[in-house]
Short mmCIF file of C-alpha atoms and ligand atoms in Angstrom, two decimals:
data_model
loop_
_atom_site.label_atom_id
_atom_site.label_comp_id
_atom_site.label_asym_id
_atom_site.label_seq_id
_atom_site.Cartn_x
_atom_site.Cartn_y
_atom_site.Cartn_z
CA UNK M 1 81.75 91.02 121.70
CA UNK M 2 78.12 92.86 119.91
CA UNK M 3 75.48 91.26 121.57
CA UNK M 4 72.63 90.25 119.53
CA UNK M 5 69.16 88.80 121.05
CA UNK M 6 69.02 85.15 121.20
CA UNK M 7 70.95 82.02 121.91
CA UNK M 8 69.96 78.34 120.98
CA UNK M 9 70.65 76.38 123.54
CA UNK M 10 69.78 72.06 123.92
CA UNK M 11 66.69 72.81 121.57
CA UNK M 12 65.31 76.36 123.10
CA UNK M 13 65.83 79.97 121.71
CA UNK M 14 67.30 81.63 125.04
CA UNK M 15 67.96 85.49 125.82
CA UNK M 16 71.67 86.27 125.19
CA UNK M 17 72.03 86.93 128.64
CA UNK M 18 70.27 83.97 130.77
CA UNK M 19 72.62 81.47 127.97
CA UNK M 20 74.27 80.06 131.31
CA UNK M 21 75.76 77.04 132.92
CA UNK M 22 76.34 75.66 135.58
CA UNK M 23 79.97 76.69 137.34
CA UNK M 24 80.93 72.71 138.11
CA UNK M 25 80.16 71.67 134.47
CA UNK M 26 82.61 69.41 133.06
CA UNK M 27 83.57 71.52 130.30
CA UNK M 28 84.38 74.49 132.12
CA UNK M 29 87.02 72.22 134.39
CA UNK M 30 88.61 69.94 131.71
CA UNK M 31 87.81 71.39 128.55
CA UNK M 32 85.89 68.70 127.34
CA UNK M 33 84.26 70.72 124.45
CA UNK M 34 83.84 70.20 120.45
CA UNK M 35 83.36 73.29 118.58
CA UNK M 36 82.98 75.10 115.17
CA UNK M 37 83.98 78.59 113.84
CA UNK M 38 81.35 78.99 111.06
CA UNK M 39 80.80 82.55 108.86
CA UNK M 40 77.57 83.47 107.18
CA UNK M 41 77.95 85.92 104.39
CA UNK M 42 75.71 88.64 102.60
CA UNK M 43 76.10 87.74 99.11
CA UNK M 44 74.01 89.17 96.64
CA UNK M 45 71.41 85.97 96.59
CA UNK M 46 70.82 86.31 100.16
CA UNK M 47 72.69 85.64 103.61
CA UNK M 48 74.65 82.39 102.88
CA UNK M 49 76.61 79.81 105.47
CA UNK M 50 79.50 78.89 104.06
CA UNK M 51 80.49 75.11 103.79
CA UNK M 52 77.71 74.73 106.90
CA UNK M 53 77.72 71.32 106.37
CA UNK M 54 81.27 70.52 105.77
CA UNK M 55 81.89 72.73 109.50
CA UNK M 56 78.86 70.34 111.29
CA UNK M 57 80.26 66.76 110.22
CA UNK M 58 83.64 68.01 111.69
CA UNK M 59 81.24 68.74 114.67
CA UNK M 60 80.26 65.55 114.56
CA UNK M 61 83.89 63.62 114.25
CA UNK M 62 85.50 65.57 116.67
CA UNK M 63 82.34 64.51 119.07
CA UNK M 64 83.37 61.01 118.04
CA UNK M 65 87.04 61.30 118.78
CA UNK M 66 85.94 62.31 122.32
CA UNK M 67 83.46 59.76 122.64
CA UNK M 68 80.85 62.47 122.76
CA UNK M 69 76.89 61.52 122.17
CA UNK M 70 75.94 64.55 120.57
CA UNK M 71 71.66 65.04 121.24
CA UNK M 72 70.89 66.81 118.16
CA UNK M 73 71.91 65.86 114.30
CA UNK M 74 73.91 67.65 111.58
CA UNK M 75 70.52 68.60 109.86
CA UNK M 76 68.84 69.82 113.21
CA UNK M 77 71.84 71.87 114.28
CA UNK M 78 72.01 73.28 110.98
CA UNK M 79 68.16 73.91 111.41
CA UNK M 80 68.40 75.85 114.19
CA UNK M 81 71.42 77.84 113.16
CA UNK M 82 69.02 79.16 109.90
CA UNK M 83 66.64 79.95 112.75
CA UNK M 84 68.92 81.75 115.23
CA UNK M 85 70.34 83.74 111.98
CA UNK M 86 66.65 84.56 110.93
CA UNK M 87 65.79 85.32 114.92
CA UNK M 88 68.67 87.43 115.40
CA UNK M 89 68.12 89.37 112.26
CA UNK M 90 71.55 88.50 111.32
CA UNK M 91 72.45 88.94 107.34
CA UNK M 92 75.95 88.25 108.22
CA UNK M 93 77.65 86.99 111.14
CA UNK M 94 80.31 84.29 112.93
CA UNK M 95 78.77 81.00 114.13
CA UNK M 96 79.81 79.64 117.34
CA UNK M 97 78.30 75.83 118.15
CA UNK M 98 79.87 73.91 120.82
CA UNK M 99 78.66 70.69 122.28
CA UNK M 100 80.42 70.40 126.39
CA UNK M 101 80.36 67.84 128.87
CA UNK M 102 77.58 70.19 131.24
CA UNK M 103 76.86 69.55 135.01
CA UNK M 104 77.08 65.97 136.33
CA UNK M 105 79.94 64.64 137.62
CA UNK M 106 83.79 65.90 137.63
CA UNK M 107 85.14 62.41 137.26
CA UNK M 108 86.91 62.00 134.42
CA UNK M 109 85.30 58.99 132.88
CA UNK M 110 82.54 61.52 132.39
CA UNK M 111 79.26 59.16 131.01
CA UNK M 112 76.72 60.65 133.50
CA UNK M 113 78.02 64.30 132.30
CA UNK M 114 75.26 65.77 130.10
CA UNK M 115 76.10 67.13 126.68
CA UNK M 116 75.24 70.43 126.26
CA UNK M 117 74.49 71.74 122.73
CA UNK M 118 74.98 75.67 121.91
CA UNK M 119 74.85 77.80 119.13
CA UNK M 120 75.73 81.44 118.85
CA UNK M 121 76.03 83.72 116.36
CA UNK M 122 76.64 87.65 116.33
CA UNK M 123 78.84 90.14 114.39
CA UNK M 124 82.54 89.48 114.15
CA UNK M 125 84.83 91.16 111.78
CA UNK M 126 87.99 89.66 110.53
CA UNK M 127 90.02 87.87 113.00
CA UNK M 128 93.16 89.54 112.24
CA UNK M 129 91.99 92.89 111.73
CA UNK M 130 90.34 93.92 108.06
CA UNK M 131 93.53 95.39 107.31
CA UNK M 132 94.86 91.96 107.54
CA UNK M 133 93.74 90.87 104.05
CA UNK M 134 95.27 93.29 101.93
CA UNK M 135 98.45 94.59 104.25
CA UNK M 136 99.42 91.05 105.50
CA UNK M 137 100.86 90.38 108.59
CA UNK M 138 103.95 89.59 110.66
CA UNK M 139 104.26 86.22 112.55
CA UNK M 140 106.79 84.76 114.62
CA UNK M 141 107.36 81.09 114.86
CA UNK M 142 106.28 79.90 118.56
CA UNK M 143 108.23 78.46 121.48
CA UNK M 144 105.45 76.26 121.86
CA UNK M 145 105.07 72.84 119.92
CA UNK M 146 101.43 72.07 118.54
CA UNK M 147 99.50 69.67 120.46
CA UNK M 148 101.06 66.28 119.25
CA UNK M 149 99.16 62.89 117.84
CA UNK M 150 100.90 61.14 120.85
CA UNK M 151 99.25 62.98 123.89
CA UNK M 152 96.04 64.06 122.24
CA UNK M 153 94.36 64.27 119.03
CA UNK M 154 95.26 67.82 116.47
CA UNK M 155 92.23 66.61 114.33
CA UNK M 156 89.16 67.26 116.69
CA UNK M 157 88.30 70.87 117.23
CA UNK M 158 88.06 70.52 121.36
CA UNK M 159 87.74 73.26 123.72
CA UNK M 160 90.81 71.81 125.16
CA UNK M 161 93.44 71.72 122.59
CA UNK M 162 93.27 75.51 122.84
CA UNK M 163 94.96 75.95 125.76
CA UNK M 164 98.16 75.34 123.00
CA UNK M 165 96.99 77.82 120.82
CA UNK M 166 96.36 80.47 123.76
CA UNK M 167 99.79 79.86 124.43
CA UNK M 168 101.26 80.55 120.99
CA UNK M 169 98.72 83.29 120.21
CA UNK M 170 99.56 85.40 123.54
CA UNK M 171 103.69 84.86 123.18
CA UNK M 172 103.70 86.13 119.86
CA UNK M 173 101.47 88.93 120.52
CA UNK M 174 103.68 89.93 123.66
CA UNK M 175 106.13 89.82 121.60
CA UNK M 176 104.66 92.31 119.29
CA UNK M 177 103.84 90.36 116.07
CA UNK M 178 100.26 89.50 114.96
CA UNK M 179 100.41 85.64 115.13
CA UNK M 180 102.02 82.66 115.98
CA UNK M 181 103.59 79.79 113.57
CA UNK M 182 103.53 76.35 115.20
CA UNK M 183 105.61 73.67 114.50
CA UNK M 184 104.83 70.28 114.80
CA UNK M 185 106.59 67.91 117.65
CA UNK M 186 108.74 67.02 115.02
CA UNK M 187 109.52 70.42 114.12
CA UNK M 188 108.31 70.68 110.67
CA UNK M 189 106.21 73.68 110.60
CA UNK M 190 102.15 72.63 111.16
CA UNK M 191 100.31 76.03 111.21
CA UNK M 192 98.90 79.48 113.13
CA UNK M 193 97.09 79.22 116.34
CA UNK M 194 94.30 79.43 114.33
CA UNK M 195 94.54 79.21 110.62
CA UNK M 196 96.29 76.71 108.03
CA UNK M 197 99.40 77.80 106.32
CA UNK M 198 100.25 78.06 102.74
CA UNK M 199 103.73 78.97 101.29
CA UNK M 200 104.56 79.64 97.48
CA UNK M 201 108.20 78.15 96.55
CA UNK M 202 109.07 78.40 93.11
CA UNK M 203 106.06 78.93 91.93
CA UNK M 204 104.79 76.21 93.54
CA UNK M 205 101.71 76.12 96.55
CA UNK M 206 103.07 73.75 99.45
CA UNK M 207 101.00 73.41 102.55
CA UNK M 208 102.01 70.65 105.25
CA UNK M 209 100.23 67.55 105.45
CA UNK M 210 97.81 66.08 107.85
CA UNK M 211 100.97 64.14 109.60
CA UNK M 212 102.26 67.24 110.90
CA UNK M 213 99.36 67.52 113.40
CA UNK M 214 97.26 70.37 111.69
CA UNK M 215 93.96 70.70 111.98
CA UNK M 216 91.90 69.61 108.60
CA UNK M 217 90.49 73.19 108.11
CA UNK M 218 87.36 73.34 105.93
CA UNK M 219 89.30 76.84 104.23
CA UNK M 220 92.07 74.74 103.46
CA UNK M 221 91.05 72.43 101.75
CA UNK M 222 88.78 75.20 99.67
CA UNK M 223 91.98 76.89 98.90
CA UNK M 224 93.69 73.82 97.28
CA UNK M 225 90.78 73.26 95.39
CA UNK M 226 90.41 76.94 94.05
CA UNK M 227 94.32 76.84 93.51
CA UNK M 228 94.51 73.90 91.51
CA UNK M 229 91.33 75.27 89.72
CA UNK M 230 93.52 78.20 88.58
CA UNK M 231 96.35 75.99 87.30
CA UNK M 232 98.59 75.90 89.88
CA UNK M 233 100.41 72.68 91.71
CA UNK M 234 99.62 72.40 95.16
CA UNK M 235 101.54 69.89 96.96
CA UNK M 236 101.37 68.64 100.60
CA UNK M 237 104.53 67.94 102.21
CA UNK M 238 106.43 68.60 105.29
CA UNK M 239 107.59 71.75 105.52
CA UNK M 240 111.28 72.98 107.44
CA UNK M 241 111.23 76.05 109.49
CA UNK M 242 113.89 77.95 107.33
CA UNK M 243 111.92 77.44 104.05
CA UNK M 244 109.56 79.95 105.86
CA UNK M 245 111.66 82.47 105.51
CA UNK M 246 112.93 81.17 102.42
CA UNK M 247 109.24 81.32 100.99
CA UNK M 248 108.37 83.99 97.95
CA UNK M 249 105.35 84.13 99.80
CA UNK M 250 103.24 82.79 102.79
CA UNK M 251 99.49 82.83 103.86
CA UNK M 252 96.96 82.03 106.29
CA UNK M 253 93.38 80.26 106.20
CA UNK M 254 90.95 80.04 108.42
CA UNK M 255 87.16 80.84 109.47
CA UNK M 256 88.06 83.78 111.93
CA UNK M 257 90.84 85.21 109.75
CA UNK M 258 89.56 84.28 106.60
CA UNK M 259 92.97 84.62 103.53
CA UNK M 260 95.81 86.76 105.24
CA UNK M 261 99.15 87.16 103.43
CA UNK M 262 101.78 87.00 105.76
CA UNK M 263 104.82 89.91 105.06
CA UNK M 264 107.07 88.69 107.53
CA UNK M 265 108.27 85.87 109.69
CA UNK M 266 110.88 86.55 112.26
CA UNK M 267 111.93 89.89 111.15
CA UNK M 268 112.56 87.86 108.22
CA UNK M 269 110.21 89.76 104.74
CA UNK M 270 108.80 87.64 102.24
CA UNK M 271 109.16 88.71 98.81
CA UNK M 272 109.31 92.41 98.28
CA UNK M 273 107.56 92.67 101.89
CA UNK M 274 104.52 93.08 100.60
CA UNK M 275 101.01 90.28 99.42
CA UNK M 276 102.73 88.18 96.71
CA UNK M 277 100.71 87.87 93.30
CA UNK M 278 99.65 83.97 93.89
CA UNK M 279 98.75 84.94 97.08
CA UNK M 280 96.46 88.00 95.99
CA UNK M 281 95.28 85.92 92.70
CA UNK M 282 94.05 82.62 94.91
CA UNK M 283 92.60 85.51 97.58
CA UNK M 284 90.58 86.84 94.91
CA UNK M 285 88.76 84.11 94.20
CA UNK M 286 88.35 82.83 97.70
CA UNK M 287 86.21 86.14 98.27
CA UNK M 288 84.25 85.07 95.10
CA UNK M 289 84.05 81.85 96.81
CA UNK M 290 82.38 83.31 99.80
CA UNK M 291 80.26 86.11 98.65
CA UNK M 292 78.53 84.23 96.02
CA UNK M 293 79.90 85.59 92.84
CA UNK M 294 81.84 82.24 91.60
CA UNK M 295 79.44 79.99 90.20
CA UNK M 296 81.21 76.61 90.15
CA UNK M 297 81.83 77.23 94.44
CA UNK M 298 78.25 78.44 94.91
CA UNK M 299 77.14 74.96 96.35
CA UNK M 300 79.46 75.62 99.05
CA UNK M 301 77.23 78.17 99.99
CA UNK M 302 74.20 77.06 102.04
CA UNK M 303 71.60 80.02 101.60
CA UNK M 304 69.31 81.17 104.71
CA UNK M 305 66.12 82.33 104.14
CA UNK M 306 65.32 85.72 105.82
CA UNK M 307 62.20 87.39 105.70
CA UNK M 308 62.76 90.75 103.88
CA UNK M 309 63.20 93.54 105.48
CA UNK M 310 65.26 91.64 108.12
CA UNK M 311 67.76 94.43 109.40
CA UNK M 312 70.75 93.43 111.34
CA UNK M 313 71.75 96.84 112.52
CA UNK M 314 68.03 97.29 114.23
CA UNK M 315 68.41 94.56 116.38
CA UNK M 316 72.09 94.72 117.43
CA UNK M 317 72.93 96.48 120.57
CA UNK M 318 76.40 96.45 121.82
C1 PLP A 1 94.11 75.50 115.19
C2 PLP A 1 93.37 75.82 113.92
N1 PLP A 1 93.91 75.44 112.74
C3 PLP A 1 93.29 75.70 111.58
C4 PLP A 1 92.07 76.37 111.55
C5 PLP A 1 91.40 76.63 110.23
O1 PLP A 1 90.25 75.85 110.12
P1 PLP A 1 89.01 76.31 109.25
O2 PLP A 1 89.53 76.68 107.91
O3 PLP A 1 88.14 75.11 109.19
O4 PLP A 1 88.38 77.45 109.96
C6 PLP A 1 91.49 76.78 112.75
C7 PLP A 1 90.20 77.46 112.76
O5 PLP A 1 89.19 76.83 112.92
C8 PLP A 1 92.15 76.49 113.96
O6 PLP A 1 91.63 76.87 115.12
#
């Protein structure tokens, strides 16, 4: 991880290093944690957060589905992220806020737990390697089920639900493939440990639905829009395991990994075994999407205002 200067933490700017807590916080013992995965992106108008505050009202539902009081709003987190960005000299960079259940009490009807309200940011490249996006990758569809409706709730991004996604994430990679597929309790496929999924059949975008447990990522739902912007159907609909490897061809979404084709599934290839054209057409424009260079997205794009002459490398040290 590149260590950059500053932290905010409940309100203050902190030094990276004293941005501490307590070892019998809540959070840290039960995973009772909301988060976002946020990027900022150099465009050519100026470092811009992208769907910032799409990201910070999913902040604030899954703090609702946990019963969390978050301390600070939507606007003031957002606020202080422009700060931290500006503080950090950061032109670019992934955004980390997390609101936890700090130190308190360990009982689990947790009221007299504090919340504790962080934001980081620093220098992260692509998720799955920047390779990733133009290579594709290979995933294997997990021995582990996605967190079901029944037993706790896909639709909040809590610390805890991860643990199911660690899971996933470190079987496929023992396994020697670059990511996990989840399927749903059901066992209609629901998505990658930590990305949507997208599959082209006959021409057709299909992506499964919010029944099958996924989370509602903020770069899905950009990509349906973009994709039905370029003409094509995009339909939501449970999805069977074999029609992944049935697929002309299959990608991933998501903050961390941004738009990753995926080549293979189970030693299964998709297509030719290499990016299908949908895949690389609806890709292109995502990147316009982020960087600033499609107009009709550019009010996804929240731009920060940093003094010139900000330099991220100066202030960076590893
Ligand atoms: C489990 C999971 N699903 C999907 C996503 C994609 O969501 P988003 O596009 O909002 O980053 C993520 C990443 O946040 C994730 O962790």
């Amino acid at each position: 991880m590149e260590q950059v200067d500053l932290i905010w933490k409940n309100g203050e700017f902190v030094p990276w290093e004293q941005a501490q807590t307590h070892v019998l916080s809540h959070g840290l013992h039960y995973g009772t944690g909301v988060f976002e995965g946020i990027r900022c992106y150099e465009t050519e108008r100026g470092p811009a957060v992208f769907r910032h505050a799409d990201h910070l009202a999913r902040l604030e539902k899954s703090a609702e589905l946990y019963y969390f009081e978050l301390p600070y709003s939507a606007e003031e987190i957002r606020q202080a992220t422009h700060e931290l960005l500006v503080r950090n000299g950061l032109r670019s960079a992934y955004i980390r806020p997390l609101a936890y259940r700090g130190y308190g009490s360990l009982g689990l009807y947790a009221k007299d737990a504090p919340i504790d309200v962080i934001v980081a940011a620093f220098p992260w490249g692509a998720y799955l390697g920047e390779e990733s996006k133009n290579g594709g990758i290979r995933a294997k569809v997990s021995s582990w089920r996605r967190i079901s409706p029944g037993g706790s709730i896909p639709h909040a991004k809590a610390s805890g639900s991860y643990l199911n996604s660690i899971l996933a994430k470190t079987e496929s990679h023992n396994a020697g493939y670059d990511e996990a597929i989840l399927l749903d309790e059901r066992g209609f496929v629901c998505e990658g440990s930590g990305e949507n999924i997208f599959l082209v059949r006959d021409g057709e975008i299909v992506t499964p639905p919010h029944v099958a447990s996924i989370l509602d990522g903020i770069n899905r739902k950009s990509v349906i829009q973009i994709a039905r912007d370029l003409g094509y159907t995009v339909v939501e609909r449970d999805v069977a395991r074999a029609e992944l490897y049935l697929a002309e061809e299959v990608f991933l979404t998501g903050t961390a990994a941004e738009l990753v084709p995926v080549r293979e599934i189970d030693d299964h290839p998709l297509g030719d075994g290499k990016p299908g054209e949908i895949t690389a057409h609806v890709q292109a424009k995502f990147e316009d999407a982020l960087y600033g260079r499609a107009e009709e997205y550019l009010e996804w794009l929240d731009f920060v205002e940093m003094p010139s002459g900000v330099d991220a490398a100066s202030k960076v040290s590893s």
